[in-house]
Coordinates of N, CA and C in Angstrom, one line a residue:
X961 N 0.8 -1.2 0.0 CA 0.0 0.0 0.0 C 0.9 1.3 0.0
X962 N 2.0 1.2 0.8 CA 2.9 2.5 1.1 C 3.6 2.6 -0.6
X963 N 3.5 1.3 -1.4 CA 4.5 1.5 -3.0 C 3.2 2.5 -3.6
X964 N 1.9 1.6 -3.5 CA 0.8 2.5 -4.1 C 0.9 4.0 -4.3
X965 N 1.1 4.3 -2.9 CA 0.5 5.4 -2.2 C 2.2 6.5 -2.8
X966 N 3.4 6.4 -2.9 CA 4.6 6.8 -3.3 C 4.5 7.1 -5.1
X967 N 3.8 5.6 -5.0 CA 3.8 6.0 -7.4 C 2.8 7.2 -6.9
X968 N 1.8 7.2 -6.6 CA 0.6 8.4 -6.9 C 1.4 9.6 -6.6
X969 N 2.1 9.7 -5.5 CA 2.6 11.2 -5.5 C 4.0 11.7 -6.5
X970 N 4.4 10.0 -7.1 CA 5.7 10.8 -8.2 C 5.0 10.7 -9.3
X971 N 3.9 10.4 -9.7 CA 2.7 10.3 -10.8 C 2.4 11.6 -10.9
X972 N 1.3 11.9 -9.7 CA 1.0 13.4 -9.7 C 2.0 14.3 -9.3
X973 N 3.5 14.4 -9.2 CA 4.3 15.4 -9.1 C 4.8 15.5 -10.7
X974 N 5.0 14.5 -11.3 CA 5.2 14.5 -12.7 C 4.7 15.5 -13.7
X975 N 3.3 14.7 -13.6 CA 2.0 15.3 -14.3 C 1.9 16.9 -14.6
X976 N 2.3 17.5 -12.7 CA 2.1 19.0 -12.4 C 2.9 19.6 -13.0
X977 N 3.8 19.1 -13.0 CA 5.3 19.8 -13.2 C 5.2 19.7 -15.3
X978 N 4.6 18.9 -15.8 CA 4.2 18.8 -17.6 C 3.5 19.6 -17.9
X979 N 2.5 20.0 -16.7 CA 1.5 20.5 -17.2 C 1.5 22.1 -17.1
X980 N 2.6 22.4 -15.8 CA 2.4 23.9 -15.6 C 3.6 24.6 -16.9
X981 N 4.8 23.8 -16.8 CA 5.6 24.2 -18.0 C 6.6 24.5 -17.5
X982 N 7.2 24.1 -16.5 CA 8.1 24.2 -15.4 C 9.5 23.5 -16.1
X983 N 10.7 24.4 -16.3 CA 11.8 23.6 -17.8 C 12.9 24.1 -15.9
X984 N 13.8 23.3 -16.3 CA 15.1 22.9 -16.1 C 15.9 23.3 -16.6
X985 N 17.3 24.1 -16.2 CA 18.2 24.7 -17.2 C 19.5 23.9 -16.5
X986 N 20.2 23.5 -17.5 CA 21.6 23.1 -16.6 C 22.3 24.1 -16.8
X987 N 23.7 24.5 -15.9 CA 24.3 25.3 -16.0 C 25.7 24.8 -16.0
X988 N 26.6 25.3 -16.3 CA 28.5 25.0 -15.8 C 28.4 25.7 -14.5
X989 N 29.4 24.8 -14.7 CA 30.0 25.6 -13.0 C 31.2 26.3 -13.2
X990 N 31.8 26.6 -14.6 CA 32.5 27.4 -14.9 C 31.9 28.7 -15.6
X991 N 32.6 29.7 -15.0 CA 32.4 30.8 -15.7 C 32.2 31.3 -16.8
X992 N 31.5 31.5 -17.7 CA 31.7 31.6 -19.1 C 32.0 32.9 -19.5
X993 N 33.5 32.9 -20.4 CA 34.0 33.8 -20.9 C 34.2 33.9 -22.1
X994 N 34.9 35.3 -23.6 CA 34.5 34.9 -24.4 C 36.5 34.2 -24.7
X995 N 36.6 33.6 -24.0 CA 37.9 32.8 -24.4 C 37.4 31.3 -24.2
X996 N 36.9 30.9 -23.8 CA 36.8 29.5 -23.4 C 37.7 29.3 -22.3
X997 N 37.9 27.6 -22.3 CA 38.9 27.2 -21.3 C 40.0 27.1 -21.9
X998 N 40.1 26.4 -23.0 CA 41.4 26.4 -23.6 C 42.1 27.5 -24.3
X999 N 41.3 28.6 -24.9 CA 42.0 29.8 -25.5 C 43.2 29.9 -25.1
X1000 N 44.0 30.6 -26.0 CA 44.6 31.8 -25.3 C 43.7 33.9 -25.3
X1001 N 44.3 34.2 -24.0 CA 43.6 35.4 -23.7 C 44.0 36.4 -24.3
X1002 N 43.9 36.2 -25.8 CA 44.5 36.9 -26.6 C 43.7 38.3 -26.6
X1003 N 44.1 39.7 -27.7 CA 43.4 40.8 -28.0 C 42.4 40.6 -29.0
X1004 N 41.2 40.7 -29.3 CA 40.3 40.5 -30.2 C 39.2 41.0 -30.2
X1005 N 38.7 41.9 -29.2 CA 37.7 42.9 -29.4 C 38.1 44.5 -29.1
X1006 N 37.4 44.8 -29.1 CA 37.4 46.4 -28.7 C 37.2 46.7 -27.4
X1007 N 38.4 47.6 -27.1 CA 38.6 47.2 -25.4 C 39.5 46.7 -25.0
X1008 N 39.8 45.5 -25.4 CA 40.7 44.5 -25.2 C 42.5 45.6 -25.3
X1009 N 43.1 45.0 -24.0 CA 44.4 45.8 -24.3 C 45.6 44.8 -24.6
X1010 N 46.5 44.8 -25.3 CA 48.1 44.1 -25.2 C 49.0 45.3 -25.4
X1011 N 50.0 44.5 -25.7 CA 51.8 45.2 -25.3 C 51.8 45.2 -26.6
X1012 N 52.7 46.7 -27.0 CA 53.4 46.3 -28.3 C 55.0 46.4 -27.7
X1013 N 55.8 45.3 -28.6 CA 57.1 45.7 -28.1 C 57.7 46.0 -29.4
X1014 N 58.6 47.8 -28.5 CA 59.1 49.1 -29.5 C 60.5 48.2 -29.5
X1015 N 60.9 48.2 -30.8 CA 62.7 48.0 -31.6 C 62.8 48.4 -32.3
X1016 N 62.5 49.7 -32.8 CA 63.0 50.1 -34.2 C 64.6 51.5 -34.1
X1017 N 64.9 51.3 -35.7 CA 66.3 51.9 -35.0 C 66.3 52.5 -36.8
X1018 N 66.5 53.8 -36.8 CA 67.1 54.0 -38.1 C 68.2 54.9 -38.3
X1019 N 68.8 54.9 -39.6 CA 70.3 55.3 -40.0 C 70.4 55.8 -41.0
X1020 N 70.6 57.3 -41.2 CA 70.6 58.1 -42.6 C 71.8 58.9 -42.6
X1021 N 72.0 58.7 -44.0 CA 73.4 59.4 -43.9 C 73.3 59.6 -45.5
X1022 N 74.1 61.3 -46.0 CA 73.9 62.0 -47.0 C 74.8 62.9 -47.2
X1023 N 75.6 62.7 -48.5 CA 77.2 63.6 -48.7 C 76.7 64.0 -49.8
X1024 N 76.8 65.3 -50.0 CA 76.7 66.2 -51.4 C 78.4 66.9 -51.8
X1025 N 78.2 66.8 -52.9 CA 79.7 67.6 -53.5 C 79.0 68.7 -54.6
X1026 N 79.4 69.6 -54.8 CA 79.3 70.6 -55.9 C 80.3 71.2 -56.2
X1027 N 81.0 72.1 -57.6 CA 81.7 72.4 -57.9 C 81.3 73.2 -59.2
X1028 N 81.7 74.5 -59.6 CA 81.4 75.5 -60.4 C 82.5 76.0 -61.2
X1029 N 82.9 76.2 -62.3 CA 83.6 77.5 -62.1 C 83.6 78.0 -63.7
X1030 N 84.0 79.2 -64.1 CA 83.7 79.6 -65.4 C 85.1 80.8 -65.4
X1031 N 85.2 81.0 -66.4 CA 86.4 81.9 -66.5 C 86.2 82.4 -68.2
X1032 N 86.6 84.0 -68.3 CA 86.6 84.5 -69.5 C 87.7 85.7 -69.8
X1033 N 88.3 85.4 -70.7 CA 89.5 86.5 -71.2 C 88.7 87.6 -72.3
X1034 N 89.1 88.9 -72.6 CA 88.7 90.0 -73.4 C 90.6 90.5 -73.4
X1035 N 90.7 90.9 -75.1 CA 91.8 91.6 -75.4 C 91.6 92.4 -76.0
X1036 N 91.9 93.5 -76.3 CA 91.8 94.7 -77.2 C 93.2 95.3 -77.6
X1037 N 93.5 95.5 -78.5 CA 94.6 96.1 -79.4 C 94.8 97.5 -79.3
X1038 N 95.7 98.3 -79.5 CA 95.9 99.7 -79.8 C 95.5 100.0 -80.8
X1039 N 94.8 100.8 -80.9 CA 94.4 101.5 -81.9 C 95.2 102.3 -83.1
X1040 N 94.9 102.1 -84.3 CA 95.3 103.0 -85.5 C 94.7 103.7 -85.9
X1041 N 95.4 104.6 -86.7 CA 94.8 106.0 -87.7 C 94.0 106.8 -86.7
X1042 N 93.2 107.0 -87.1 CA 92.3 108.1 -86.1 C 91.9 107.3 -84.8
X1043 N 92.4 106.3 -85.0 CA 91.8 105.7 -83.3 C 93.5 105.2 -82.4
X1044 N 94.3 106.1 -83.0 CA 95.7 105.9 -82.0 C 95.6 106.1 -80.7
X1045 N 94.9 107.0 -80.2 CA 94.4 107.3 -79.0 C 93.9 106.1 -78.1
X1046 N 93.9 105.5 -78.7 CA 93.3 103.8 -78.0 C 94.4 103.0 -77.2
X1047 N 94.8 102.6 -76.4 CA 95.7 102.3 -75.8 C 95.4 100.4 -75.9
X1048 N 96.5 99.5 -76.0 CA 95.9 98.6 -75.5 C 95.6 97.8 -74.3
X1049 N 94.4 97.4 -74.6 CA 94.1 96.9 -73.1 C 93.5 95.0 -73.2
X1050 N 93.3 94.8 -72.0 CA 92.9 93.7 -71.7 C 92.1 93.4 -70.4
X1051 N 90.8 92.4 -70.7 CA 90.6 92.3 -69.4 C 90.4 90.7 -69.4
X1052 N 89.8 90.2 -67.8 CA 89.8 88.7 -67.6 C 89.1 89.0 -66.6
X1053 N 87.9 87.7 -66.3 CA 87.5 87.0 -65.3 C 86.8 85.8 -65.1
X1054 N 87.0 84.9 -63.7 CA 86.7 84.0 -63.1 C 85.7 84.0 -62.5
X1055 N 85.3 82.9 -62.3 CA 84.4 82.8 -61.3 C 84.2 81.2 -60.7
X1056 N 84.2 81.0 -59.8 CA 84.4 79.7 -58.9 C 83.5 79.4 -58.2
X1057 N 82.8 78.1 -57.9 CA 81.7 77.9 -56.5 C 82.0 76.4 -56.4
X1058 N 82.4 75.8 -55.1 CA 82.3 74.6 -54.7 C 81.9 74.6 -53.2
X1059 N 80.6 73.8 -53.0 CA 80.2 73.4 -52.4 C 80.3 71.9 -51.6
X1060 N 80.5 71.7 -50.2 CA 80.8 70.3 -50.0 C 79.6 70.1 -48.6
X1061 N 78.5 69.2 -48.5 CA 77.7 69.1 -47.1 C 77.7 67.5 -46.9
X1062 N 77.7 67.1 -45.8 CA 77.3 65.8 -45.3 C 76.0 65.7 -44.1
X1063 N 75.7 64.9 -44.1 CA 74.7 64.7 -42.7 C 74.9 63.4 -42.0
X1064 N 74.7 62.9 -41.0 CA 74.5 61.2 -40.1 C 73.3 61.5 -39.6
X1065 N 72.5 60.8 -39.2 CA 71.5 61.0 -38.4 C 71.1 59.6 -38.2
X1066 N 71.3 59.1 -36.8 CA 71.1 57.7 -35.9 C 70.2 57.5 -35.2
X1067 N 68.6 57.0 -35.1 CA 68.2 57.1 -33.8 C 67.7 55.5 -33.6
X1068 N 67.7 55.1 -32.2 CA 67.1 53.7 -31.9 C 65.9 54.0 -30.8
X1069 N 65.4 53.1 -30.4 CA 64.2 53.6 -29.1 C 63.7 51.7 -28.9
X1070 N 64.2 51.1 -27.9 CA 63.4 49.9 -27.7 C 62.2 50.0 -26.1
X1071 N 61.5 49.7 -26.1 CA 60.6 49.5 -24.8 C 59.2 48.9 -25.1
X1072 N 58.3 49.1 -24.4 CA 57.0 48.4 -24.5 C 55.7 49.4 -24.0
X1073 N 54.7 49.3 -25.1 CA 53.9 50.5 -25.0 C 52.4 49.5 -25.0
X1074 N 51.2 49.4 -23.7 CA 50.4 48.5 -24.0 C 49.3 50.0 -24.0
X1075 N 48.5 49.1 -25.8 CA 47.6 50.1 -26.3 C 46.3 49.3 -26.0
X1076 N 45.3 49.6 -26.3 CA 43.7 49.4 -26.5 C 43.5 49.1 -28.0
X1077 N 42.9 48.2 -28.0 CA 42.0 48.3 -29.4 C 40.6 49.0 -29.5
X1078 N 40.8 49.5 -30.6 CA 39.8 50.9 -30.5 C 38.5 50.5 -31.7
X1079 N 39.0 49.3 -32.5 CA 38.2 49.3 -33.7 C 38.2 48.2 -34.2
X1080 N 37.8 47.4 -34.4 CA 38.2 45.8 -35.5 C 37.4 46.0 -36.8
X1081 N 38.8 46.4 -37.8 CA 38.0 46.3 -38.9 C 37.9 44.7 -39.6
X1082 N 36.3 45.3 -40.6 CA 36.0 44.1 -41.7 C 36.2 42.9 -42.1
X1083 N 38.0 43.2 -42.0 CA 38.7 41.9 -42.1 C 39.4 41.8 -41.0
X1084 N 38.6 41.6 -40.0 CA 39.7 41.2 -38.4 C 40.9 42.2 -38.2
X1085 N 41.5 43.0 -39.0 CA 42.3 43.3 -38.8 C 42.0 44.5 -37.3
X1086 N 42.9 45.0 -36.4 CA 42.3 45.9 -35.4 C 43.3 46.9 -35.3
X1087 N 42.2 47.9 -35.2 CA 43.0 49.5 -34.9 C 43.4 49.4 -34.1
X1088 N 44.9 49.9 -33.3 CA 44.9 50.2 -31.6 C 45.4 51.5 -31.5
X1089 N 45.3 52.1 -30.5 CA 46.2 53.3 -29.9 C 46.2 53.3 -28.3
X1090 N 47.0 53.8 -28.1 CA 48.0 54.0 -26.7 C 48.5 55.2 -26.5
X1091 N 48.8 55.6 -25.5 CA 49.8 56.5 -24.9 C 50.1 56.1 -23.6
X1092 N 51.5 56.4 -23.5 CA 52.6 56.5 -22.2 C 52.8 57.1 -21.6
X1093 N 52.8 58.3 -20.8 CA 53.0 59.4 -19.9 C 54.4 58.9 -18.7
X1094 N 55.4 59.6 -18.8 CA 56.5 59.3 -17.5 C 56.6 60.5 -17.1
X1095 N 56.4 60.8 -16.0 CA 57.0 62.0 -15.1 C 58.8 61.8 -14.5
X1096 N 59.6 62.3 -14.9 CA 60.5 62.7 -14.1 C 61.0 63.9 -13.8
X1097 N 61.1 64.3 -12.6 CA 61.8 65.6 -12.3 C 61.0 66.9 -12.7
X1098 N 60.1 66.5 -13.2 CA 59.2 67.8 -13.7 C 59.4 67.9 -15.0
X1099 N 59.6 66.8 -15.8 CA 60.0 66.4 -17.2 C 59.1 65.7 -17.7
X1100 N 57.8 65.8 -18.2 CA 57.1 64.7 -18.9 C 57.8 64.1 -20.1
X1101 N 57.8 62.8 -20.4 CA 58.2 61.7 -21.4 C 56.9 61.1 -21.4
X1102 N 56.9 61.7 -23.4 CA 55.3 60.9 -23.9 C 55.3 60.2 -25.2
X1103 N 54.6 59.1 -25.0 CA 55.3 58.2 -26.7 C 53.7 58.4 -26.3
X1104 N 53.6 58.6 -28.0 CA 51.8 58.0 -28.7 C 52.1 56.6 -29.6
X1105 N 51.2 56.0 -29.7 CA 51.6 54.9 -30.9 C 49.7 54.9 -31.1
X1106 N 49.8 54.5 -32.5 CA 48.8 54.2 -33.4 C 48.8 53.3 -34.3
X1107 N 48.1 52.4 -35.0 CA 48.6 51.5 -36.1 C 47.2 50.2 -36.6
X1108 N 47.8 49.5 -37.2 CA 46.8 48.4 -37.5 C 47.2 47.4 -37.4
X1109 N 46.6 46.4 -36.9 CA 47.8 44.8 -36.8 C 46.4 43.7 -36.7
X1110 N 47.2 42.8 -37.4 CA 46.6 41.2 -37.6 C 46.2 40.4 -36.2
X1111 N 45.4 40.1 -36.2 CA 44.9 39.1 -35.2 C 46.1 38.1 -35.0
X1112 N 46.5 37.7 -35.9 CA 47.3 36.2 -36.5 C 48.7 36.7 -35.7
X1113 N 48.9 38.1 -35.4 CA 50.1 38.7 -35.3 C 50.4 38.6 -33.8
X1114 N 49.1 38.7 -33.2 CA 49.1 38.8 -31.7 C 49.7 37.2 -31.1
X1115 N 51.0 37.4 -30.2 CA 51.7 36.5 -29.6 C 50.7 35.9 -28.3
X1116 N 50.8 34.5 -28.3 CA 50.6 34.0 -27.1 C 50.5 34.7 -25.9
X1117 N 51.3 35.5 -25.2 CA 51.4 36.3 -24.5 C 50.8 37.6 -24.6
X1118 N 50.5 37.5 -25.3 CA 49.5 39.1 -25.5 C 50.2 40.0 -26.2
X1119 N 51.4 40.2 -27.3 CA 52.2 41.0 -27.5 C 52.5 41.1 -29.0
X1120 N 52.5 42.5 -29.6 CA 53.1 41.9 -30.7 C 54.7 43.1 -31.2
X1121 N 55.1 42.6 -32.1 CA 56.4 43.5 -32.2 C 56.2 45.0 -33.5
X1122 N 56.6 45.8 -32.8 CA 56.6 46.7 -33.2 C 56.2 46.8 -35.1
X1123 N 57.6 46.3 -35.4 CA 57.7 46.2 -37.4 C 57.0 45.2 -37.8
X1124 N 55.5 44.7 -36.6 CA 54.4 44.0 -37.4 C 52.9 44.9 -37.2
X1125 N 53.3 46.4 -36.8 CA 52.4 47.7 -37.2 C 52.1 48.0 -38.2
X1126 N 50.8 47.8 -39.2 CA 51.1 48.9 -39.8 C 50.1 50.2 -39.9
X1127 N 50.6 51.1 -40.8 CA 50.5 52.5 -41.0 C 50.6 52.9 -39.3
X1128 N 51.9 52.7 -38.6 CA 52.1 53.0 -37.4 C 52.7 54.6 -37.4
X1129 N 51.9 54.7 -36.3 CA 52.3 56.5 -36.1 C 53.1 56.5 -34.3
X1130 N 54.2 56.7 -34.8 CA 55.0 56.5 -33.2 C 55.6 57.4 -33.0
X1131 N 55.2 58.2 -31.9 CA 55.4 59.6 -31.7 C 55.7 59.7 -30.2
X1132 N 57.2 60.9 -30.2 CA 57.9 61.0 -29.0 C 58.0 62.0 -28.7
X1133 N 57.6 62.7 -27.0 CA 57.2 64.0 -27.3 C 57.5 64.4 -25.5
X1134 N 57.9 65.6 -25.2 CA 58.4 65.5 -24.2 C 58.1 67.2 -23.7
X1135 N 57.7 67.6 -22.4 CA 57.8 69.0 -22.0 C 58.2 69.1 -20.7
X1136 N 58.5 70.0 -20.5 CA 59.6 70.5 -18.4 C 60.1 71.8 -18.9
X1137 N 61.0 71.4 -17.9 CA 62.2 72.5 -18.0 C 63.4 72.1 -18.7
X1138 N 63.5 70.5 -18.7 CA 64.8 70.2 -19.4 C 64.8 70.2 -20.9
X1139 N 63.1 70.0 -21.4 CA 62.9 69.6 -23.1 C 63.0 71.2 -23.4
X1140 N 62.2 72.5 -22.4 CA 62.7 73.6 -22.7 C 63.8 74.1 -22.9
X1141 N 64.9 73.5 -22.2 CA 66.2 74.2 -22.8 C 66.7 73.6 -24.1
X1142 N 66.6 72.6 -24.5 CA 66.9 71.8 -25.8 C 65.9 72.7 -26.8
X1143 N 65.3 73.4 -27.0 CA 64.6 74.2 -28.0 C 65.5 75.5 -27.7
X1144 N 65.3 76.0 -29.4 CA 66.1 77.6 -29.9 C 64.9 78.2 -28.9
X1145 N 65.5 79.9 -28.5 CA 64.6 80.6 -28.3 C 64.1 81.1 -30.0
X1146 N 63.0 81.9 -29.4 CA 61.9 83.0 -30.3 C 62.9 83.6 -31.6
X1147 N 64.2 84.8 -30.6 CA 64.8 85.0 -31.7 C 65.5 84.6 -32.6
X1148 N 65.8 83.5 -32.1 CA 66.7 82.2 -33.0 C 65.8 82.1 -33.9
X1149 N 64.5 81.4 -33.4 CA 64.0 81.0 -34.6 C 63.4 81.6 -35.8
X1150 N 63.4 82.5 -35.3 CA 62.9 84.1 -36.6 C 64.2 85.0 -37.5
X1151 N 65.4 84.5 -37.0 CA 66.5 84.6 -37.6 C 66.6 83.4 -38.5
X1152 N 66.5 82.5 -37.8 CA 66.6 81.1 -39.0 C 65.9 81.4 -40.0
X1153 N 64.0 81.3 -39.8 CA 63.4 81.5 -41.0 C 63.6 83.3 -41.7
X1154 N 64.6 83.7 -41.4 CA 64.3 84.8 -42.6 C 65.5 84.4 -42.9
X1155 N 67.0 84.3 -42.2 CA 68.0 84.1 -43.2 C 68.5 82.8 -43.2

């Protein structure tokens, strides 16, 4: 009687539970992120930040030679008959211009600048930009970087290298008192541009 009397109430608990519409959801017990468990936590949306790492280094160098010169002789005879009064004469001139300029210009800059992705274009490819700000001594040090880079480019680690930027805009920019003294003053520079 007590088996009877157990089916009737898993019968009618069944029944209730079909009939009101009562659903079950399972859930994980892991968090759901948009990496999964096995990803790597790579950059891939917007928002998303990584490291670029800075190595670039460039080397320009430029020698010019010039050289000019022209030269011209004039002779004149003494004069006869009614032109004895003519004395003779002679003239001559030169003229010379050589010019010689060279230039070197070396710069390198390695470090690590972590930017934001700001955009994921069409073809996966993603905008990022960044900025750095260092205070020393009342000397701000500021790199900007901007550029576009491949998904496929982004390292395991979240990083990718610099010369796989492109249309990279990397800009170094600096103000205090110390970047002030490294600049001409006012009159310098108004002597430069007129002469």
């Amino acid at each position: 009687m007590l088996k009877k009397f157990l089916t009737a109430i898993l019968t009618a608990t069944f029944l209730l539970s079909v009939t009101t519409g009562a659903t079950v959801e399972a859930r994980s017990l892991w968090q759901d992120s948009q990496w999964g468990m096995f990803a790597d936590k790579k950059a891939r949306d917007v928002g998303d930040i990584l490291t670029i790492v800075i190595s670039e280094s460039t080397t320009q160098t430029a020698t010019k030679s010039r050289s000019n010169s022209k030269s011209g002789n004039t002779t004149l005879n003494a004069g006869t008959g009614i032109f004895h009064f003519l004395a003779a004469a002679s003239a001559g001139g030169s003229d010379s211009f050589t010019a010689n300029g060279s230039a070197s210009d070396t710069n390198s800059f390695s470090g690590q600048i972590t930017v934001t992705v700001v955009e994921v274009l069409p073809n996966d490819n993603m905008v990022i930009e960044g900025t750095q700000s260092i205070w020393q001594n009342r000397d701000e040090h500021k790199i900007t970087l901007r550029g576009i880079i491949r998904r496929a480019d982004v390292t395991a680690n979240n990083t990718v290298p610099s010369y796989k930027v492109a249309d990279a805009t990397l800009k170094f920019d600096g103000k205090g008192p110390l970047n002030a003294k490294q600049r001409q003053g006012i009159l310098t520079q108004i002597f430069n541009f007129l002469f």
